[in-house]
CSV table of C-alpha atoms and ligand atoms in Angstrom, one decimal:
chain,number,residue,atom,x,y,z
Q,1,MET,CA,8.0,-18.4,37.4
Q,2,ALA,CA,8.1,-17.8,33.7
Q,3,GLU,CA,4.9,-16.4,32.1
Q,4,LYS,CA,2.7,-18.9,30.4
Q,5,LEU,CA,3.3,-19.3,26.7
Q,6,ALA,CA,0.5,-18.3,24.3
Q,7,LEU,CA,1.0,-21.8,22.8
Q,8,ASP,CA,0.0,-23.2,26.2
Q,9,GLY,CA,-3.0,-21.0,26.6
Q,10,GLY,CA,-1.3,-18.0,28.1
Q,11,PRO,CA,-1.9,-14.4,26.9
Q,12,ARG,CA,-0.3,-13.4,23.6
Q,13,THR,CA,2.4,-10.7,23.8
Q,14,VAL,CA,1.5,-8.7,20.7
Q,15,PRO,CA,-2.1,-7.7,20.3
Q,16,GLU,CA,-3.8,-8.8,17.1
Q,17,GLY,CA,-3.8,-6.2,14.3
Q,18,MET,CA,-0.9,-4.2,15.8
Q,19,VAL,CA,1.7,-4.9,13.1
Q,20,ARG,CA,1.3,-2.5,10.1
Q,21,THR,CA,2.4,-3.2,6.6
Q,22,TRP,CA,5.1,-1.6,4.4
Q,23,PRO,CA,5.4,1.0,2.8
Q,24,PRO,CA,3.5,3.7,4.8
Q,25,HIS,CA,1.7,5.9,2.4
Q,26,ASP,CA,-0.6,8.9,2.6
Q,27,GLU,CA,-2.3,11.8,0.8
Q,28,ARG,CA,1.1,12.9,-0.6
Q,29,ASP,CA,1.4,9.7,-2.6
Q,30,ARG,CA,-2.2,9.7,-3.7
Q,31,GLN,CA,-1.9,13.3,-4.9
Q,32,ALA,CA,1.3,12.7,-6.8
Q,33,ILE,CA,-0.5,9.9,-8.7
Q,34,MET,CA,-3.6,12.0,-9.4
Q,35,ASP,CA,-1.2,14.7,-10.7
Q,36,VAL,CA,0.0,12.2,-13.3
Q,37,PHE,CA,-3.5,11.7,-14.5
Q,38,ASP,CA,-3.9,15.5,-14.7
Q,39,SER,CA,-0.6,15.8,-16.7
Q,40,ASP,CA,-1.7,13.3,-19.4
Q,41,ILE,CA,2.0,12.1,-19.5
Q,42,PHE,CA,2.1,8.5,-18.6
Q,43,HIS,CA,5.5,7.2,-19.7
Q,44,GLY,CA,8.6,8.1,-21.5
Q,45,ASN,CA,12.2,8.9,-20.7
Q,46,SER,CA,11.5,12.7,-20.6
Q,47,ALA,CA,8.4,12.3,-18.4
Q,48,PRO,CA,8.6,14.8,-15.5
Q,49,ASN,CA,8.6,12.3,-12.7
Q,50,ALA,CA,11.1,10.0,-14.4
Q,51,VAL,CA,13.5,13.0,-15.0
Q,52,ALA,CA,13.0,14.4,-11.4
Q,53,MET,CA,13.6,11.0,-9.8
Q,54,GLN,CA,16.7,10.3,-11.9
Q,55,GLU,CA,18.2,13.7,-10.9
Q,56,LYS,CA,17.4,13.3,-7.3
Q,57,TRP,CA,18.7,9.7,-7.1
Q,58,ALA,CA,21.9,10.6,-8.8
Q,59,GLU,CA,22.4,13.5,-6.4
Q,60,TYR,CA,21.5,11.3,-3.4
Q,61,CYS,CA,24.0,8.6,-4.4
Q,62,GLY,CA,26.7,11.0,-5.4
Q,63,CYS,CA,27.0,9.8,-9.0
Q,64,LYS,CA,26.5,11.3,-12.4
Q,65,TYR,CA,23.7,9.3,-13.8
Q,66,ALA,CA,20.6,7.4,-12.8
Q,67,LEU,CA,17.9,5.7,-14.9
Q,68,VAL,CA,14.6,4.6,-13.6
Q,69,THR,CA,13.5,1.2,-14.9
Q,70,ASN,CA,10.5,-1.1,-14.6
Q,71,SER,CA,12.2,-3.5,-12.1
Q,72,GLY,CA,15.3,-4.2,-10.1
Q,73,THR,CA,16.1,-7.1,-12.4
Q,74,SER,CA,16.1,-4.9,-15.5
Q,75,ALA,CA,18.3,-2.3,-13.7
Q,76,LEU,CA,20.7,-5.0,-12.7
Q,77,HIS,CA,20.7,-6.5,-16.2
Q,78,MET,CA,21.6,-3.0,-17.5
Q,79,ALA,CA,24.3,-2.8,-14.9
Q,80,VAL,CA,25.8,-6.1,-16.0
Q,81,ALA,CA,25.6,-5.3,-19.7
Q,82,SER,CA,26.9,-1.7,-19.5
Q,83,ALA,CA,29.9,-2.9,-17.5
Q,84,GLY,CA,31.0,-4.6,-20.7
Q,85,VAL,CA,30.1,-8.2,-19.7
Q,86,LEU,CA,29.7,-10.3,-22.8
Q,87,PRO,CA,28.0,-13.6,-23.6
Q,88,GLY,CA,30.1,-16.5,-22.3
Q,89,ASP,CA,31.9,-14.2,-19.7
Q,90,GLU,CA,31.8,-15.3,-16.1
Q,91,VAL,CA,30.5,-13.1,-13.3
Q,92,ILE,CA,31.3,-13.8,-9.7
Q,93,THR,CA,28.5,-13.3,-7.2
Q,94,SER,CA,27.2,-14.3,-3.8
Q,95,ALA,CA,25.7,-17.7,-3.3
Q,96,PHE,CA,23.3,-16.0,-0.8
Q,97,SER,CA,20.8,-13.7,-2.5
Q,98,PHE,CA,17.5,-13.7,-4.2
Q,99,TRP,CA,18.2,-15.5,-7.5
Q,100,ALA,CA,17.5,-12.4,-9.6
Q,101,SER,CA,21.1,-11.4,-8.9
Q,102,ALA,CA,22.2,-14.4,-10.9
Q,103,ALA,CA,19.3,-14.1,-13.4
Q,104,ALA,CA,20.5,-10.6,-14.4
Q,105,ILE,CA,23.8,-12.3,-15.3
Q,106,LEU,CA,22.1,-15.1,-17.3
Q,107,HIS,CA,19.9,-12.5,-19.0
Q,108,HIS,CA,23.1,-11.3,-20.8
Q,109,CYS,CA,24.1,-14.9,-21.6
Q,110,ALA,CA,26.9,-14.6,-19.1
Q,111,ILE,CA,27.7,-17.3,-16.6
Q,112,PRO,CA,27.2,-16.9,-12.8
Q,113,VAL,CA,30.0,-18.3,-10.6
Q,114,PHE,CA,29.2,-18.4,-7.0
Q,115,VAL,CA,31.1,-17.6,-3.8
Q,116,ASP,CA,30.2,-18.4,-0.2
Q,117,ILE,CA,29.5,-15.7,2.4
Q,118,ASP,CA,31.1,-14.0,5.3
Q,119,PRO,CA,28.9,-15.7,7.9
Q,120,VAL,CA,28.7,-12.6,10.2
Q,121,HIS,CA,27.6,-10.0,7.6
Q,122,TYR,CA,26.1,-12.5,5.1
Q,123,THR,CA,27.6,-10.7,2.1
Q,124,ILE,CA,30.1,-12.3,-0.3
Q,125,ALA,CA,33.4,-13.4,1.4
Q,126,PRO,CA,36.2,-11.4,-0.3
Q,127,GLU,CA,38.8,-14.0,0.7
Q,128,LEU,CA,37.0,-16.7,-1.3
Q,129,ILE,CA,36.7,-14.7,-4.5
Q,130,GLU,CA,40.2,-15.1,-6.0
Q,131,GLU,CA,40.1,-18.9,-6.2
Q,132,LYS,CA,37.0,-18.6,-8.5
Q,133,ILE,CA,38.7,-16.2,-11.0
Q,134,THR,CA,39.5,-17.6,-14.5
Q,135,GLU,CA,40.5,-16.0,-17.8
Q,136,ARG,CA,36.8,-15.8,-18.6
Q,137,THR,CA,35.9,-13.7,-15.5
Q,138,ALA,CA,34.7,-10.2,-16.4
Q,139,ALA,CA,33.1,-8.9,-13.3
Q,140,ILE,CA,32.4,-9.3,-9.6
Q,141,MET,CA,28.9,-8.6,-8.4
Q,142,PRO,CA,28.7,-8.0,-4.6
Q,143,VAL,CA,25.1,-8.1,-3.3
Q,144,HIS,CA,24.4,-5.6,-0.5
Q,145,ILE,CA,22.0,-8.1,0.9
Q,146,HIS,CA,19.4,-7.1,3.5
Q,147,GLY,CA,20.8,-3.5,3.4
Q,148,MET,CA,24.2,-4.7,4.6
Q,149,PRO,CA,27.0,-3.2,2.6
Q,150,ALA,CA,29.5,-5.8,1.3
Q,151,ASP,CA,33.1,-5.3,2.2
Q,152,LEU,CA,34.2,-3.4,-0.9
Q,153,ASP,CA,37.9,-2.5,-0.3
Q,154,PRO,CA,39.2,-6.0,-0.7
Q,155,ILE,CA,36.8,-6.6,-3.6
Q,156,PHE,CA,38.2,-3.6,-5.5
Q,157,GLU,CA,41.7,-4.7,-4.7
Q,158,ILE,CA,41.0,-8.1,-6.3
Q,159,ALA,CA,39.1,-6.4,-9.2
Q,160,GLU,CA,42.0,-4.1,-9.9
Q,161,ARG,CA,44.6,-6.9,-9.8
Q,162,HIS,CA,42.6,-9.0,-12.3
Q,163,ASP,CA,41.2,-6.1,-14.4
Q,164,LEU,CA,37.6,-6.9,-13.5
Q,165,MET,CA,34.5,-4.7,-13.3
Q,166,VAL,CA,32.5,-4.3,-10.1
Q,167,VAL,CA,28.7,-4.4,-10.6
Q,168,HIS,CA,26.6,-3.8,-7.5
Q,169,ASP,CA,23.3,-5.5,-6.7
Q,170,ALA,CA,21.9,-2.9,-4.4
Q,171,CYS,CA,18.3,-4.0,-4.8
Q,172,GLN,CA,18.0,-4.2,-1.0
Q,173,ALA,CA,20.4,-1.3,0.0
Q,174,HIS,CA,18.9,2.1,-0.6
Q,175,GLY,CA,20.8,4.6,1.5
Q,176,ALA,CA,23.4,2.1,2.8
Q,177,THR,CA,26.9,3.4,2.9
Q,178,TYR,CA,30.4,2.0,2.5
Q,179,GLY,CA,33.2,4.2,4.0
Q,180,GLY,CA,30.8,7.1,4.1
Q,181,GLN,CA,29.9,6.8,0.4
Q,182,LYS,CA,26.4,5.8,-0.7
Q,183,ILE,CA,26.0,2.5,-2.4
Q,184,GLY,CA,25.0,3.5,-5.9
Q,185,GLY,CA,27.7,6.2,-6.0
Q,186,ILE,CA,30.6,3.6,-6.0
Q,187,PRO,CA,32.0,2.4,-9.4
Q,188,PHE,CA,31.2,0.9,-11.7
Q,189,THR,CA,27.4,0.2,-12.2
Q,190,THR,CA,24.6,-0.5,-9.7
Q,191,GLY,CA,21.1,-1.8,-9.9
Q,192,PHE,CA,18.4,-1.0,-7.3
Q,193,SER,CA,14.9,-2.5,-7.0
Q,194,THR,CA,12.0,-0.4,-5.8
Q,195,ASN,CA,9.5,-3.2,-5.6
Q,196,ARG,CA,6.8,-3.3,-2.8
Q,197,SER,CA,9.0,-4.5,0.0
Q,198,LYS,CA,12.1,-2.4,-0.6
Q,199,ASN,CA,13.4,0.5,1.6
Q,200,LEU,CA,12.5,2.7,-1.3
Q,201,SER,CA,9.2,1.3,-2.6
Q,202,SER,CA,7.1,2.2,-5.6
Q,203,GLY,CA,5.2,-1.1,-5.8
Q,204,GLU,CA,7.4,-2.3,-8.7
Q,205,GLY,CA,10.4,-0.6,-10.3
Q,206,GLY,CA,14.1,-0.1,-10.3
Q,207,ILE,CA,17.0,2.3,-10.7
Q,208,PHE,CA,20.3,2.0,-12.5
Q,209,THR,CA,23.3,4.2,-11.5
Q,210,THR,CA,26.7,4.9,-12.8
Q,211,ASP,CA,29.4,7.6,-13.1
Q,212,ASP,CA,30.6,6.4,-16.4
Q,213,ASP,CA,29.5,8.2,-19.7
Q,214,ASP,CA,29.7,5.1,-21.9
Q,215,ALA,CA,28.0,2.8,-19.4
Q,216,TYR,CA,25.2,5.4,-19.1
Q,217,GLU,CA,24.8,5.5,-22.9
Q,218,HIS,CA,24.8,1.8,-23.2
Q,219,ALA,CA,22.2,1.4,-20.4
Q,220,ARG,CA,20.0,4.2,-21.8
Q,221,ARG,CA,19.8,2.5,-25.2
Q,222,MET,CA,19.2,-0.9,-23.6
Q,223,ARG,CA,16.3,0.5,-21.6
Q,224,GLU,CA,14.5,1.4,-24.8
Q,225,PHE,CA,14.7,-1.2,-27.5
Q,226,GLY,CA,18.4,-0.4,-28.3
Q,227,GLU,CA,17.4,3.0,-29.7
Q,228,VAL,CA,18.3,6.5,-28.6
Q,229,VAL,CA,14.8,7.9,-28.0
Q,230,PRO,CA,14.8,11.7,-28.0
Q,231,PRO,CA,12.7,13.8,-25.5
Q,232,SER,CA,9.0,13.9,-26.2
Q,233,GLY,CA,8.1,16.3,-29.1
Q,234,GLN,CA,11.2,15.6,-31.1
Q,235,GLN,CA,11.3,13.2,-34.1
Q,236,ARG,CA,12.4,9.7,-33.2
Q,237,GLU,CA,14.9,8.1,-35.6
Q,238,TYR,CA,13.4,4.6,-35.2
Q,239,ASN,CA,16.9,3.0,-35.6
Q,240,ALA,CA,18.1,0.4,-33.2
Q,241,PHE,CA,21.8,0.6,-32.5
Q,242,GLY,CA,21.8,-2.8,-30.9
Q,243,LEU,CA,19.7,-5.2,-28.9
Q,244,GLY,CA,17.6,-3.5,-26.3
Q,245,TRP,CA,14.5,-4.3,-24.2
Q,246,ASN,CA,11.6,-2.3,-22.9
Q,247,TYR,CA,12.7,-1.6,-19.4
Q,248,ARG,CA,10.9,1.8,-19.0
Q,249,PRO,CA,8.7,2.4,-16.0
Q,250,HIS,CA,5.3,4.0,-15.8
Q,251,GLU,CA,4.9,7.6,-14.6
Q,252,PHE,CA,2.5,6.4,-11.8
Q,253,VAL,CA,5.5,4.4,-10.5
Q,254,ASN,CA,7.9,7.3,-10.9
Q,255,ALA,CA,5.6,9.7,-9.1
Q,256,PHE,CA,5.1,7.2,-6.2
Q,257,MET,CA,8.9,6.6,-6.1
Q,258,LEU,CA,9.5,10.3,-5.8
Q,259,THR,CA,7.1,10.9,-2.9
Q,260,GLN,CA,8.5,7.8,-1.1
Q,261,PHE,CA,12.0,9.0,-1.8
Q,262,SER,CA,11.3,12.2,0.2
Q,263,ARG,CA,10.9,10.0,3.3
Q,264,LEU,CA,13.7,7.5,2.6
Q,265,ASP,CA,16.2,8.9,5.1
Q,266,GLU,CA,13.6,9.3,7.8
Q,267,ASN,CA,12.3,5.7,7.3
Q,268,ASN,CA,15.8,4.3,7.2
Q,269,ALA,CA,16.6,6.1,10.4
Q,270,ARG,CA,13.6,4.4,12.1
Q,271,ARG,CA,14.7,1.0,10.7
Q,272,ILE,CA,18.2,1.6,12.1
Q,273,GLU,CA,16.8,2.7,15.5
Q,274,PHE,CA,14.6,-0.4,15.7
Q,275,ALA,CA,17.4,-2.7,14.7
Q,276,HIS,CA,19.8,-1.2,17.3
Q,277,PHE,CA,17.2,-1.5,20.0
Q,278,LEU,CA,16.4,-5.2,19.1
Q,279,THR,CA,20.1,-6.2,18.8
Q,280,GLU,CA,21.0,-4.6,22.1
Q,281,SER,CA,18.0,-6.2,23.8
Q,282,PHE,CA,18.8,-9.6,22.4
Q,283,GLU,CA,22.3,-9.4,24.0
Q,284,ASP,CA,20.5,-10.0,27.3
Q,285,ILE,CA,18.5,-12.9,26.0
Q,286,PRO,CA,20.5,-16.1,25.6
Q,287,GLY,CA,19.9,-18.2,22.5
Q,288,VAL,CA,19.0,-15.4,20.1
Q,289,ALA,CA,21.1,-12.7,18.5
Q,290,GLY,CA,20.7,-9.8,16.0
Q,291,PRO,CA,23.0,-8.8,13.2
Q,292,ALA,CA,26.5,-7.4,13.8
Q,293,GLU,CA,27.2,-4.0,12.2
Q,294,PRO,CA,30.3,-4.0,10.1
Q,295,PRO,CA,33.2,-1.6,10.7
Q,296,TRP,CA,33.1,-0.5,7.1
Q,297,GLY,CA,29.7,1.0,6.6
Q,298,GLN,CA,26.1,1.6,7.7
Q,299,PRO,CA,23.5,-1.0,6.9
Q,300,VAL,CA,19.9,0.1,6.4
Q,301,TYR,CA,18.1,-3.1,7.6
Q,302,TYR,CA,15.9,-3.9,4.6
Q,303,VAL,CA,15.0,-6.9,6.8
Q,304,TYR,CA,16.0,-7.8,10.4
Q,305,VAL,CA,17.5,-11.3,10.8
Q,306,VAL,CA,17.6,-13.2,14.1
Q,307,GLU,CA,20.1,-16.0,14.7
Q,308,PHE,CA,19.1,-19.0,16.9
Q,309,ARG,CA,21.9,-20.4,19.1
Q,310,PRO,CA,20.8,-23.6,20.9
Q,311,GLU,CA,24.1,-24.1,22.8
Q,312,GLU,CA,23.5,-20.8,24.7
Q,313,VAL,CA,20.4,-22.2,26.3
Q,314,GLY,CA,21.7,-25.7,26.9
Q,315,LEU,CA,19.8,-27.3,24.0
Q,316,ASP,CA,21.3,-30.4,22.4
Q,317,CYS,CA,19.7,-29.8,19.0
Q,318,SER,CA,20.5,-28.0,15.7
Q,319,ALA,CA,19.9,-24.3,15.3
Q,320,GLY,CA,17.3,-25.2,12.7
Q,321,GLU,CA,15.4,-27.3,15.2
Q,322,MET,CA,15.5,-24.6,17.8
Q,323,LYS,CA,14.4,-22.1,15.2
Q,324,ALA,CA,11.5,-24.1,14.0
Q,325,ALA,CA,10.2,-24.6,17.6
Q,326,CYS,CA,10.7,-20.9,18.5
Q,327,VAL,CA,9.1,-19.5,15.4
Q,328,LYS,CA,6.0,-21.5,16.2
Q,329,ALA,CA,5.9,-20.3,19.8
Q,330,LEU,CA,6.6,-16.7,18.7
Q,331,ALA,CA,3.8,-16.9,16.1
Q,332,ALA,CA,1.4,-17.7,18.9
Q,333,GLU,CA,2.7,-14.7,20.8
Q,334,GLY,CA,1.7,-12.6,17.7
Q,335,ILE,CA,5.3,-12.3,16.5
Q,336,SER,CA,5.6,-13.2,12.9
Q,337,MET,CA,8.8,-14.6,11.5
Q,338,GLY,CA,9.5,-16.1,8.1
Q,339,GLN,CA,12.1,-17.9,6.0
Q,340,TRP,CA,13.8,-16.0,3.2
Q,341,GLN,CA,15.6,-18.4,0.9
Q,342,THR,CA,15.8,-22.1,1.5
Q,343,ARG,CA,19.0,-22.9,-0.3
Q,344,PRO,CA,22.1,-21.3,-1.9
Q,345,ILE,CA,21.3,-20.0,-5.4
Q,346,PRO,CA,23.5,-22.6,-7.0
Q,347,GLY,CA,21.3,-25.2,-5.3
Q,348,GLN,CA,18.3,-24.2,-7.2
Q,349,ASP,CA,17.1,-26.3,-10.1
Q,350,VAL,CA,17.8,-23.6,-12.7
Q,351,PHE,CA,21.5,-24.2,-11.9
Q,352,LEU,CA,21.5,-27.9,-11.0
Q,353,GLN,CA,19.8,-28.7,-14.3
Q,354,LYS,CA,21.4,-25.7,-16.1
Q,355,GLN,CA,18.1,-24.6,-17.5
Q,356,GLY,CA,18.8,-21.3,-19.1
Q,357,PHE,CA,17.7,-20.4,-22.6
Q,358,GLY,CA,17.7,-24.0,-23.7
Q,359,ARG,CA,20.3,-25.9,-25.8
Q,360,GLY,CA,22.6,-25.5,-22.8
Q,361,VAL,CA,22.9,-21.7,-23.3
Q,362,PRO,CA,24.7,-19.8,-21.8
Q,363,TRP,CA,27.0,-22.5,-20.4
Q,364,ALA,CA,27.4,-24.2,-23.8
Q,365,LEU,CA,29.1,-20.9,-25.0
Q,366,ASN,CA,32.2,-22.3,-23.2
Q,367,PRO,CA,32.2,-25.9,-24.5
Q,368,ASP,CA,35.6,-26.7,-23.0
Q,369,VAL,CA,34.4,-25.8,-19.5
Q,370,GLU,CA,32.5,-28.3,-17.3
Q,371,TYR,CA,30.2,-26.1,-15.2
Q,372,GLU,CA,28.7,-27.9,-12.2
Q,373,TYR,CA,26.6,-26.3,-9.4
Q,374,ARG,CA,26.0,-27.9,-6.0
Q,375,GLY,CA,24.3,-26.3,-3.0
Q,376,GLU,CA,26.5,-28.3,-0.7
Q,377,ASP,CA,29.6,-26.4,-1.9
Q,378,TYR,CA,28.4,-23.3,0.1
Q,379,PRO,CA,28.4,-24.5,3.7
Q,380,LEU,CA,28.4,-21.0,5.2
Q,381,THR,CA,25.3,-20.0,3.2
Q,382,LEU,CA,23.6,-23.3,4.3
Q,383,GLU,CA,24.5,-22.7,7.9
Q,384,PHE,CA,23.3,-19.1,7.7
Q,385,ILE,CA,19.9,-20.1,6.2
Q,386,ALA,CA,19.5,-22.9,8.8
Q,387,ALA,CA,20.2,-20.7,11.8
Q,388,HIS,CA,18.4,-17.5,10.9
Q,389,SER,CA,14.8,-16.3,10.6
Q,390,TYR,CA,13.3,-13.0,9.6
Q,391,LEU,CA,11.4,-10.8,12.0
Q,392,ARG,CA,8.6,-9.1,10.2
Q,393,GLY,CA,7.4,-5.5,10.9
Q,394,VAL,CA,10.8,-3.9,11.8
Q,395,TYR,CA,10.0,-0.7,9.9
Q,396,PRO,CA,7.8,2.3,10.2
Q,397,PRO,CA,4.9,3.0,10.6
Q,398,ASN,CA,5.5,0.4,13.3
Q,399,ASP,CA,6.9,1.9,16.4
Q,400,MET,CA,9.1,1.3,19.5
Q,401,GLU,CA,6.1,0.0,21.5
Q,402,LEU,CA,6.0,-2.9,19.0
Q,403,MET,CA,9.7,-3.5,19.2
Q,404,ARG,CA,9.5,-3.6,23.0
Q,405,LEU,CA,6.7,-6.2,22.8
Q,406,TYR,CA,8.8,-8.2,20.3
Q,407,VAL,CA,11.6,-8.3,23.0
Q,408,ASP,CA,9.1,-9.3,25.7
Q,409,GLY,CA,7.8,-12.1,23.4
Q,410,PHE,CA,11.3,-13.4,22.7
Q,411,ARG,CA,12.2,-13.3,26.4
Q,412,LYS,CA,9.1,-15.2,27.2
Q,413,VAL,CA,9.8,-17.9,24.6
Q,414,ILE,CA,13.4,-18.3,25.7
Q,415,ASP,CA,12.4,-18.4,29.4
Q,416,ASN,CA,10.1,-21.3,28.5
Q,417,ILE,CA,12.6,-22.9,26.0
Q,418,ASP,CA,12.3,-26.4,27.4
Q,419,ARG,CA,8.5,-26.3,27.2
Q,420,VAL,CA,8.8,-24.8,23.6
Q,421,MET,CA,11.0,-27.7,22.6
Q,422,GLU,CA,8.6,-30.2,24.3
Q,423,LEU,CA,5.6,-28.8,22.4
Q,424,ALA,CA,7.5,-28.9,19.1
Q,425,ALA,CA,8.5,-32.6,19.8
Q,426,GLU,CA,4.8,-33.4,20.6
Q,427,ALA,CA,3.7,-31.8,17.4
K,501,PLP,C1,19.0,-9.0,-4.0
K,501,PLP,C2,18.0,-8.8,-5.1
K,501,PLP,N1,18.4,-8.7,-6.3
K,501,PLP,C3,17.5,-8.5,-7.3
K,501,PLP,C4,16.1,-8.3,-7.1
K,501,PLP,C5,15.2,-8.1,-8.2
K,501,PLP,O1,14.4,-7.0,-8.1
K,501,PLP,P1,13.0,-6.9,-8.8
K,501,PLP,O2,12.1,-7.9,-8.0
K,501,PLP,O3,12.6,-5.5,-8.6
K,501,PLP,O4,13.1,-7.3,-10.2
K,501,PLP,C6,15.7,-8.4,-5.8
K,501,PLP,C7,14.3,-8.1,-5.4
K,501,PLP,O5,13.3,-8.8,-5.6
K,501,PLP,C8,16.6,-8.6,-4.7
K,501,PLP,O6,16.2,-8.7,-3.4
């Protein structure tokens, strides 16, 4: 007989207080921040932690340049602009992402054009890109979502054929590889986020990378008001060469990023180990499945997604209905799952209403083109969102014991699936 569900008064699988938060931090992080106080250097492009982080990140990614920034969105904006995208240009990106991917395009008065996803790896579907290319297209922005590297070879083939730039949104993909190469070290420009939840976390922050001298110069100026600001101690010219922003990070953030960076590979290895264990275990549990690893690269599991498959357990309902019922039962077992994104980006009001800068900008920059966005035009993204949920806590300092309890909890819920659905119907 199946064990009694916690929802039905049975024992919960995961004890209260067992799941720890991300990122793990210790005395090393605290000391690095105290050292910033002692140094009396709190910001600036020549600040020691900024410089050290940039050198280490460029070396890690295998590229020439890295620039630390105050957010992933600013790093991505720098990546778009320094790739030569101009106001009114179109940039092709994935319909499934956090909308900051598209916002970084809008920030440069360029126009996002969306493409649906490969439903297995949830990254942009290369075979759907070409039909979206027009004479206004300047770049393709693959999003390496959830630490999953997008399939880049066909994307580069298309980019070369149409003379387009490739700008990577790697905000969720620190350490992920494509064909053995680190994301961030692949042309042309890349933006990373280091906000609280990311594999490389510094609370807030970002990193821009490129191999290209001109793109680096462009991004460097853009980060600091459009000026070329010399190292501390040298006279600043106070002459802006073009429009720039203040995208500099604080030294506290850089110091924290550096200490966290020293554990990135170790932490990623744990994420990969946990993900492999869960995915293999779910193969023996009908009705649920983990992500498939692509043949082209190594994902780093920024988050762990679980698919619900009602047909495998004989349910005559949608994946969304099964998911909602199971998520409730799992929560009672002490297994927390959440929804990340509720619609394709083009289904958000900012695109439905074309609410950009006002006065129709940036879309009005192309008065002869009728831009129309509809969430329904991205059925694969819609299906993915409906059938998947996010399992929290699949990262260190959590451990294998927790992962084993997660599997026990899923097994229990699926063993009781008829009762789970009955309870959901009653509710
Ligand atoms: C895919 C993606 N792109 C862009 C961003 C923006 O990064 P940030 O929040 O650091 O500005 C994020 C993170 O929030 C993200 O997940």
